Short mmCIF file of C-alpha atoms in Angstrom, two decimals:
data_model
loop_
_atom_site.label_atom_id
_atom_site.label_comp_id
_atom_site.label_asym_id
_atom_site.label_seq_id
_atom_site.Cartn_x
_atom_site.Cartn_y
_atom_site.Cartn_z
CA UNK A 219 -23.94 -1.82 24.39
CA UNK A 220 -25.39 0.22 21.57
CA UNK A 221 -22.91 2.13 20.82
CA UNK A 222 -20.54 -1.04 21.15
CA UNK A 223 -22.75 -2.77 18.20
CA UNK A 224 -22.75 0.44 16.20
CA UNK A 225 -18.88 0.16 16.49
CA UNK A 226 -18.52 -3.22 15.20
CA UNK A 227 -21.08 -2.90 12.52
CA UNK A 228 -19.54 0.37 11.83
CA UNK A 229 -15.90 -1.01 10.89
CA UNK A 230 -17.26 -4.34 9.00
CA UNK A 231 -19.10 -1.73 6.80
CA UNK A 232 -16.25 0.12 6.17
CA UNK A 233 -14.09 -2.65 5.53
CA UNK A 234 -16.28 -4.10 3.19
CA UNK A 235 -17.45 -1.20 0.65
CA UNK A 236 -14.05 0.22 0.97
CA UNK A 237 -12.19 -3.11 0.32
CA UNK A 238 -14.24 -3.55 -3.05
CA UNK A 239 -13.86 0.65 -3.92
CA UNK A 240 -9.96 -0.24 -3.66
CA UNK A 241 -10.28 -3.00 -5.36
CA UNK A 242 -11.94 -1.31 -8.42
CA UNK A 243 -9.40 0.92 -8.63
CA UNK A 244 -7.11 -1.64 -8.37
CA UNK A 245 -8.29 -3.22 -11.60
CA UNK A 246 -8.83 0.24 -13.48
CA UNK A 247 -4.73 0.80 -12.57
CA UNK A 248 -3.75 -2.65 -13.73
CA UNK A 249 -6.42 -2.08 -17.05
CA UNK A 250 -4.83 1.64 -17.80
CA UNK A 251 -1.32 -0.47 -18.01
CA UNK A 252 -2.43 -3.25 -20.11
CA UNK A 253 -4.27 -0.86 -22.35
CA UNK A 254 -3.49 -0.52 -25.91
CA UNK A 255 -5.01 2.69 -27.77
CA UNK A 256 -7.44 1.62 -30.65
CA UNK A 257 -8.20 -1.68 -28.98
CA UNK A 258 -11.89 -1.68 -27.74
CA UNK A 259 -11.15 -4.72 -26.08
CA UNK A 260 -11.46 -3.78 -22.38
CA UNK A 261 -9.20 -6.82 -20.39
CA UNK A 262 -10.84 -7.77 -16.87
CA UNK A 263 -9.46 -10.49 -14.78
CA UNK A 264 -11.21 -11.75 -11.76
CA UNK A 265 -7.07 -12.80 -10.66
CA UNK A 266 -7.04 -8.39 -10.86
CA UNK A 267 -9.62 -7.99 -8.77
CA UNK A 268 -8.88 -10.49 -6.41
CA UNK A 269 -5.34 -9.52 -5.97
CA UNK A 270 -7.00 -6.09 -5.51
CA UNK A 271 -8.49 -7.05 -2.89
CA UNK A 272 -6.24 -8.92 -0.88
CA UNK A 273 -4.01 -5.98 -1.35
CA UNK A 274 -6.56 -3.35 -0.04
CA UNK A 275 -8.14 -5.85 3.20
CA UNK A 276 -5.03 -4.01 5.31
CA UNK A 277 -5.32 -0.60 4.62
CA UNK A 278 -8.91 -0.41 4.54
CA UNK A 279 -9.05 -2.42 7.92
CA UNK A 280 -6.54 -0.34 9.65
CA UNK A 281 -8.61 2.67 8.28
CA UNK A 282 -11.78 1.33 9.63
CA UNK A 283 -10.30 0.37 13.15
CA UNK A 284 -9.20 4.48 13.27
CA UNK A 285 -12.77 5.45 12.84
CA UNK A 286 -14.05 2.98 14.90
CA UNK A 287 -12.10 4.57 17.69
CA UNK A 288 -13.10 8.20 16.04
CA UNK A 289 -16.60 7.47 16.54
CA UNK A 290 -15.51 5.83 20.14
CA UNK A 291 -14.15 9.93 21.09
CA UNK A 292 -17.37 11.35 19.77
CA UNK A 293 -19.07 8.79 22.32
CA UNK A 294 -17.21 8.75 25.44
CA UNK A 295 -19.68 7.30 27.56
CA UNK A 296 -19.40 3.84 26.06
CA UNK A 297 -15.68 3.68 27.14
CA UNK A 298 -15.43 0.51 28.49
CA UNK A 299 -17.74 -1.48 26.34
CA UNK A 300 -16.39 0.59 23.93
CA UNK A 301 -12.98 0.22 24.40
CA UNK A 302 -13.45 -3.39 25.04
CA UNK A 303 -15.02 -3.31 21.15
CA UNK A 304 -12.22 -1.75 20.03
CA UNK A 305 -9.25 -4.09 20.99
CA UNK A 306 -11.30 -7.46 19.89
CA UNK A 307 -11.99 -5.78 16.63
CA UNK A 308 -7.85 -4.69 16.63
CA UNK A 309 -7.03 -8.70 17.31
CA UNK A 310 -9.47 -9.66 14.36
CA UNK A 311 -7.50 -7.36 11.89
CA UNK A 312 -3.94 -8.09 12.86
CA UNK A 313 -4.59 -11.83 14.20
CA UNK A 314 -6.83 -12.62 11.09
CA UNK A 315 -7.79 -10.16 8.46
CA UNK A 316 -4.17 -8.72 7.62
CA UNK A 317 -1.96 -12.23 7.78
CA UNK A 318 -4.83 -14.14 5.88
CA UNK A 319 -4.93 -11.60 3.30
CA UNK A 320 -1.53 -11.22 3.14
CA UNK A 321 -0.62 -15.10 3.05
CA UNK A 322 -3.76 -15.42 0.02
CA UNK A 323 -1.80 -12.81 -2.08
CA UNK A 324 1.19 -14.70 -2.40
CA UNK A 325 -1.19 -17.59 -3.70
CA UNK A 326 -2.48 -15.14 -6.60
CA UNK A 327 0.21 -13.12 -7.32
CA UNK A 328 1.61 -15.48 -9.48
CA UNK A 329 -1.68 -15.91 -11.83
CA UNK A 330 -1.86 -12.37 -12.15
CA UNK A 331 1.05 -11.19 -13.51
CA UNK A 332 1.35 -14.50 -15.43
CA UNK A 333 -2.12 -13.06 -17.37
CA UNK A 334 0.38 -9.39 -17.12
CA UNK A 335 2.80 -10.90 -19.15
CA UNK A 336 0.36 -12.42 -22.01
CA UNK A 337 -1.14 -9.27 -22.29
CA UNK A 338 2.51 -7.70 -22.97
CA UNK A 339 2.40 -9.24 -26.04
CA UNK A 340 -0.66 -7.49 -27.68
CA UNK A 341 0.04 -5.73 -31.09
CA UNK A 342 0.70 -1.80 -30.69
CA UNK A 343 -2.03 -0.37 -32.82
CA UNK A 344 -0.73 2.07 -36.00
CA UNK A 345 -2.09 5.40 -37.16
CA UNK A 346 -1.77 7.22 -33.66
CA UNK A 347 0.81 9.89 -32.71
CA UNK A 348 3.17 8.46 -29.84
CA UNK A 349 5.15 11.28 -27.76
CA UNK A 350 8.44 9.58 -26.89
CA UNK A 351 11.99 11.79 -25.18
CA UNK A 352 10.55 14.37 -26.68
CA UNK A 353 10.39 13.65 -30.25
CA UNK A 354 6.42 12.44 -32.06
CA UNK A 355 6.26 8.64 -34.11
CA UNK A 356 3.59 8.02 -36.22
CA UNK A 357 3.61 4.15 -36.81
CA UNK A 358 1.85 3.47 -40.56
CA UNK A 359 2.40 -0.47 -40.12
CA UNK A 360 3.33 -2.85 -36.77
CA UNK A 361 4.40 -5.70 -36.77
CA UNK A 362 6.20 -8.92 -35.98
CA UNK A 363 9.32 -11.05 -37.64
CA UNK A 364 7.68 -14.27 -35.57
CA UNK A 365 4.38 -15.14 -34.25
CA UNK A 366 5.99 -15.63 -31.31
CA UNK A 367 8.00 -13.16 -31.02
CA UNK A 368 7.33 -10.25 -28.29
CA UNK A 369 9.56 -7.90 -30.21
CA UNK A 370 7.79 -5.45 -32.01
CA UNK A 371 8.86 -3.43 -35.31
CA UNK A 372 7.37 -0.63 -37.05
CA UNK A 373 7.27 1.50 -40.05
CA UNK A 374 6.15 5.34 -40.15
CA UNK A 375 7.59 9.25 -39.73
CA UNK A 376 9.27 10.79 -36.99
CA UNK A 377 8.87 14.37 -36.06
CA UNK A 378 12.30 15.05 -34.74
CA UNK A 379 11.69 17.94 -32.10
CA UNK A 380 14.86 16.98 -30.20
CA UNK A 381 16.97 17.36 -32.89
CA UNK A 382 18.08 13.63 -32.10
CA UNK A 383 19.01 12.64 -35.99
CA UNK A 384 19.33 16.69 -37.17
CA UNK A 385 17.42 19.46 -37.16
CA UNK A 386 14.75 20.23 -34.76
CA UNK A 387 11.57 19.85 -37.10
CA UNK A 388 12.39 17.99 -39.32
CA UNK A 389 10.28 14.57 -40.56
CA UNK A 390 11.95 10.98 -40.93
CA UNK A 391 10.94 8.59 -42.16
CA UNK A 392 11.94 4.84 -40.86
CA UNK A 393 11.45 1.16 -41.52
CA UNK A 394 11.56 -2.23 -39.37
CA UNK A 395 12.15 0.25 -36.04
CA UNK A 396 11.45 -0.93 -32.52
CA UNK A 397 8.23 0.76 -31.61
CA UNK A 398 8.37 3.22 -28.64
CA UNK A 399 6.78 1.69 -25.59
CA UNK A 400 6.62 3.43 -21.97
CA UNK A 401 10.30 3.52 -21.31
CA UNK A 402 9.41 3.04 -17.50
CA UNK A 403 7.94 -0.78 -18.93
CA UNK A 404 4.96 0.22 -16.77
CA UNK A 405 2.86 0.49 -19.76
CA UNK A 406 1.70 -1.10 -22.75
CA UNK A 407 1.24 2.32 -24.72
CA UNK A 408 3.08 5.20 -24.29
CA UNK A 409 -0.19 7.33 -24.45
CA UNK A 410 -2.06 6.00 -21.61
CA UNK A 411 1.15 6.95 -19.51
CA UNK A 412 0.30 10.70 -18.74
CA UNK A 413 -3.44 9.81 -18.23
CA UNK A 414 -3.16 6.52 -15.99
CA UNK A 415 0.34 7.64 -13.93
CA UNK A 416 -0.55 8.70 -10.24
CA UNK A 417 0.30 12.04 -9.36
CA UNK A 418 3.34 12.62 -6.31
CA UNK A 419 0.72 13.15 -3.98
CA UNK A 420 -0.62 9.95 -3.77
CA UNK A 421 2.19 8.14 -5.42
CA UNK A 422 4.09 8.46 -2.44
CA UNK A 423 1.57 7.23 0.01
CA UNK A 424 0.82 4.44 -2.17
CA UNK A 425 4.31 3.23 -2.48
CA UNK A 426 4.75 3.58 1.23
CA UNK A 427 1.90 1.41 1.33
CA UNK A 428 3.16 -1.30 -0.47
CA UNK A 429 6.30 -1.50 1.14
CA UNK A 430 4.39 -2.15 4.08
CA UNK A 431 2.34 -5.42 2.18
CA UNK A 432 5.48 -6.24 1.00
CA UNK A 433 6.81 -7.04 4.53
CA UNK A 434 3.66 -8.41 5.66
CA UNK A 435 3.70 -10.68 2.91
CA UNK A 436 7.17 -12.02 3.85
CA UNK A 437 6.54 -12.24 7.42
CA UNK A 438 3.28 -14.11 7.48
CA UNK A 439 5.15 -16.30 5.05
CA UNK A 440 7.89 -16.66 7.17
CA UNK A 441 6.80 -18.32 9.78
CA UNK A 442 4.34 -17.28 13.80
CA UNK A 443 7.48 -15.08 14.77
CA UNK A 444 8.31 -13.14 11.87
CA UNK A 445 4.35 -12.37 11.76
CA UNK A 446 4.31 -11.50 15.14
CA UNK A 447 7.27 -9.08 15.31
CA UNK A 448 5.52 -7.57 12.30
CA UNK A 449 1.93 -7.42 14.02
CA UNK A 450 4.17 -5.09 16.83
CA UNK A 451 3.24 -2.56 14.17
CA UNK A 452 -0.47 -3.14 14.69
CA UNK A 453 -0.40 -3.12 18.27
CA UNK A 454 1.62 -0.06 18.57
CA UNK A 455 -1.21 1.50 16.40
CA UNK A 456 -3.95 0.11 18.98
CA UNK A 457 -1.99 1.50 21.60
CA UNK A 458 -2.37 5.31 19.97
CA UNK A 459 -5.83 5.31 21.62
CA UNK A 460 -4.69 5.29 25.05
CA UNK A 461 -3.87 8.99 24.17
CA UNK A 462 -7.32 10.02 24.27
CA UNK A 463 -6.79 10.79 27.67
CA UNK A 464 -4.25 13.44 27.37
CA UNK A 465 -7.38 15.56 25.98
CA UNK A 466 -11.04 16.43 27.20
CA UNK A 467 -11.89 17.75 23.76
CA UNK A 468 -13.19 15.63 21.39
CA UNK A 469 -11.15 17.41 18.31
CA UNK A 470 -8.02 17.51 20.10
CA UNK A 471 -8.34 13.99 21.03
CA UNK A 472 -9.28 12.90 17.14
CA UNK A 473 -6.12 14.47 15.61
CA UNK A 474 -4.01 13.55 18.58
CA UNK A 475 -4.50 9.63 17.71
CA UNK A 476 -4.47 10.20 14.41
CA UNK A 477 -0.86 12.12 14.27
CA UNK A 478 -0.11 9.24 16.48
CA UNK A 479 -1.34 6.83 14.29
CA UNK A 480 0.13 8.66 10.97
CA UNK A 481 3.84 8.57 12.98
CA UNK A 482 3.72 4.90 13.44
CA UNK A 483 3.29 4.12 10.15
CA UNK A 484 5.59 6.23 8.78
CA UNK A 485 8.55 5.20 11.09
CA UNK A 486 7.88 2.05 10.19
CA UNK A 487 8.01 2.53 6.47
CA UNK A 488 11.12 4.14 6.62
CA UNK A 489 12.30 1.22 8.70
CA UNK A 490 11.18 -1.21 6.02
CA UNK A 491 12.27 0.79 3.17
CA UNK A 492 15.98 1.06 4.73
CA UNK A 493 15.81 4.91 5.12
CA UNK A 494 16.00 5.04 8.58
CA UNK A 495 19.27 4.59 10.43
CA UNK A 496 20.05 1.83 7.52
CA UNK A 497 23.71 1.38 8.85
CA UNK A 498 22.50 0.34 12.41
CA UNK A 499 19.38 -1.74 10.87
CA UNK A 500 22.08 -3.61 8.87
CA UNK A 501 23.67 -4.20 11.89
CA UNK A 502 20.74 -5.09 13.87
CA UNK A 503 19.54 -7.93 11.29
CA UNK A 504 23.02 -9.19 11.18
CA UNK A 505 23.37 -9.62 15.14
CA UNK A 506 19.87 -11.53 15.03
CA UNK A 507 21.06 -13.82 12.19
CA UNK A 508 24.31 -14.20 13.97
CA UNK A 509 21.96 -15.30 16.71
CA UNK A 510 19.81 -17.23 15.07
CA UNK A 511 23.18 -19.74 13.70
CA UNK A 512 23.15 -21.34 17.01
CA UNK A 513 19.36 -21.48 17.28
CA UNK A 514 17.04 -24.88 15.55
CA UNK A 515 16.72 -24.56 11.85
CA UNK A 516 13.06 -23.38 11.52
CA UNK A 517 14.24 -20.90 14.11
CA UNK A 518 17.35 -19.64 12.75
CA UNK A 519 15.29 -19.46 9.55
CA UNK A 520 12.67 -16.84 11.27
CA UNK A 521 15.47 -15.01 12.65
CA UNK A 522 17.05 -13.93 9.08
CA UNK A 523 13.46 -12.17 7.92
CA UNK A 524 13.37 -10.25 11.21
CA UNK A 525 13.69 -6.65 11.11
CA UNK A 526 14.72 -6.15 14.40
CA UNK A 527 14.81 -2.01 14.46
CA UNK A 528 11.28 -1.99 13.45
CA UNK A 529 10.28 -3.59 16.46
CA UNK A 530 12.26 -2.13 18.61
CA UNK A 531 10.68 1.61 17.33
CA UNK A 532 7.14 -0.12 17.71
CA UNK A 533 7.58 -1.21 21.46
CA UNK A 534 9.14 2.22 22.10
CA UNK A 535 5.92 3.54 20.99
CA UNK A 536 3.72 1.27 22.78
CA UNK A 537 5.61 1.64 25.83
CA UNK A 538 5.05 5.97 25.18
CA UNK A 539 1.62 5.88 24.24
CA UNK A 540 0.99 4.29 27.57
CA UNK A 541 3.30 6.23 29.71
CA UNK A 542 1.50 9.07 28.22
CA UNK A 543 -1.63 7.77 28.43
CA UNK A 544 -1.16 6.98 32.07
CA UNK A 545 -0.27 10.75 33.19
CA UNK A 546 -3.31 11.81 30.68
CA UNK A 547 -5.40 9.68 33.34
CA UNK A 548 -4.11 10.99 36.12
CA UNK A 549 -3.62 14.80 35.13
CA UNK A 550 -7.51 14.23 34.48
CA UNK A 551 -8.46 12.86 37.97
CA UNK A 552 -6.64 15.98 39.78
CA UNK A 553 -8.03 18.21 37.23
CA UNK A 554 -11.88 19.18 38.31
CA UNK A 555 -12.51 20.67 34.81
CA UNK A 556 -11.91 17.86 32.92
CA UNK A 557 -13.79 15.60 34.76
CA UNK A 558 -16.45 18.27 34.17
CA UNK A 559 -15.88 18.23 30.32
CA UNK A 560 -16.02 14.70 30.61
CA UNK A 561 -19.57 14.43 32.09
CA UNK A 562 -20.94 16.88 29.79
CA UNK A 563 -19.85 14.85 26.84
#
């Protein structure tokens, strides 16, 4: 029972402190983009933070439920109550935590990047150097034709390194120009781009995140079956701990689940993202709207946001994990030297 509580108090703790860490970060991204340099004006948006937040409840969740069952492994006596712990705190994530804060984003999402768009219009400051394909602007004036008006026009030198007008070197001057933003349109100033612009190796993961929320979003939107042939994604990840038992040590055990765990996400963002067998997925969502034509409206509707190969690959691993899972179990009861690792631990 102890170890049970720890458990639970364990994964609200991390959900909590790590939900608001994200979160920060969250707003320092969205600040870096908005940024202008020479403005001391700092924006901060409670619709950033919030959206933040909703954004960072899954991951952080789904990162607390795998230590949850981490600690669980380092504490194998508490099994059962453990266990038991474990799956209600798995059904408060993916029946509650993940759809709610998926469903609240799409409420916020909106104000947000309504706010984005009225800070696009701030005034590029002069008198800074601004690296642009290669060649350097120095804007001596900016400005606008209208109040208006979100085009902005400048006046300065260009340092031609290129050799885009001429010679490489040379200086040129030029009036009423369109000032060199981020060419991306990620950013408000060029020179915050190369500061503020997350490197590959957590660019990648990130993006695979969001994919992810993406989904989630439309599914909870979309109606109790969408959501739950999304959620097969969540319990194919609660299902990774019914590998523990293909391992008496602890450290196997740990990186066992959490390969397992790793694997499920990533099938399932390539899934979502169309890399993975696209033709066949295609094909898939096509049968299931085909389907869905003869089915009741609000039904037929749930059937065209399906994505049908995803849970397919997430039943496949739930039915594996516990296949596995099962001859872990057994293997162990034959085998007199794991049930003697066991009692040790």
């Amino acid at each position: 029972m102890k170890t049970s509580l720890k458990m639970i108090l364990l994964f609200f703790a991390i959900s909590v402190f790590g939900s608001l860490a994200v979160a920060a970060l969250f707003v320092l991204g969205l600040d870096l983009r908005v940024l202008v340099a020479g403005n001391s004006h700092i924006p901060f948006t409670s619709a950033f933070f919030l959206r933040g937040l909703l954004v960072a409840i899954p991951f952080v969740t789904g990162c607390a439920l795998l230590f949850v069952l981490l600690y669980l492994i380092r504490h194998p006596k508490a099994s059962v109550l453990g266990g038991i712990a474990y799956l209600l705190l798995g059904v408060l994530t993916w029946g509650v935590l993940v759809p709610g804060a998926a469903r609240l984003h799409g409420y916020y999402d909106r104000v947000t990047f309504d706010w984005v768009s009225n800070v696009d219009a701030a005034d590029l400051t002069p008198h800074y150097f601004r690296v642009h394909d290669g060649n350097v602007y120095y804007y001596a004036r900016v400005f606008r034709f209208a109040e208006a008006s979100r085009e902005m026009y400048g006046e300065g030198l260009m340092i031609d390194l290129m050799g885009t007008r001429g010679k490489a070197g040379e200086i040129y001057s030029f009036t009423t120009s369109a000032v060199v933003r981020d060419s991306d349109g990620l950013f408000n100033d060029v020179l915050f781009k190369d500061v503020a612009s997350m490197p590959p190796v957590v660019a990648v993961p990130v993006k695979a995140y969001m994919v992810l929320f993406a989904a989630a979003s439309t599914s909870v939107w979309s109606g109790l079956v969408p959501w739950a042939a999304y959620a097969s994604l969540g319990c194919a990840l609660l299902a990774a701990a019914w590998l523990m038992s293909l391992s008496s040590w602890r450290f196997l055990k740990a990186f066992i689940v959490s390969v397992a765990g790793i694997m499920v996400t990533v099938l399932n963002y390539l899934v979502y993202a169309h890399l993975l067998f696209a033709d066949f997925a295609t094909s898939c969502r096509e049968l299931f709207v085909h389907i869905g034509m003869t089915m009741p409206p609000p039904l037929a509707g749930m059937m065209d946001v399906l994505e049908p190969l995803a849970l397919f690959v997430n039943l496949l691993c739930i039915v594996v994990f516990l296949v596995l899972g099962l001859i872990g179990r057994r293997l162990a009861v034959n085998d007199p030297y794991a049930r003697a690792a066991e009692d040790d631990a």
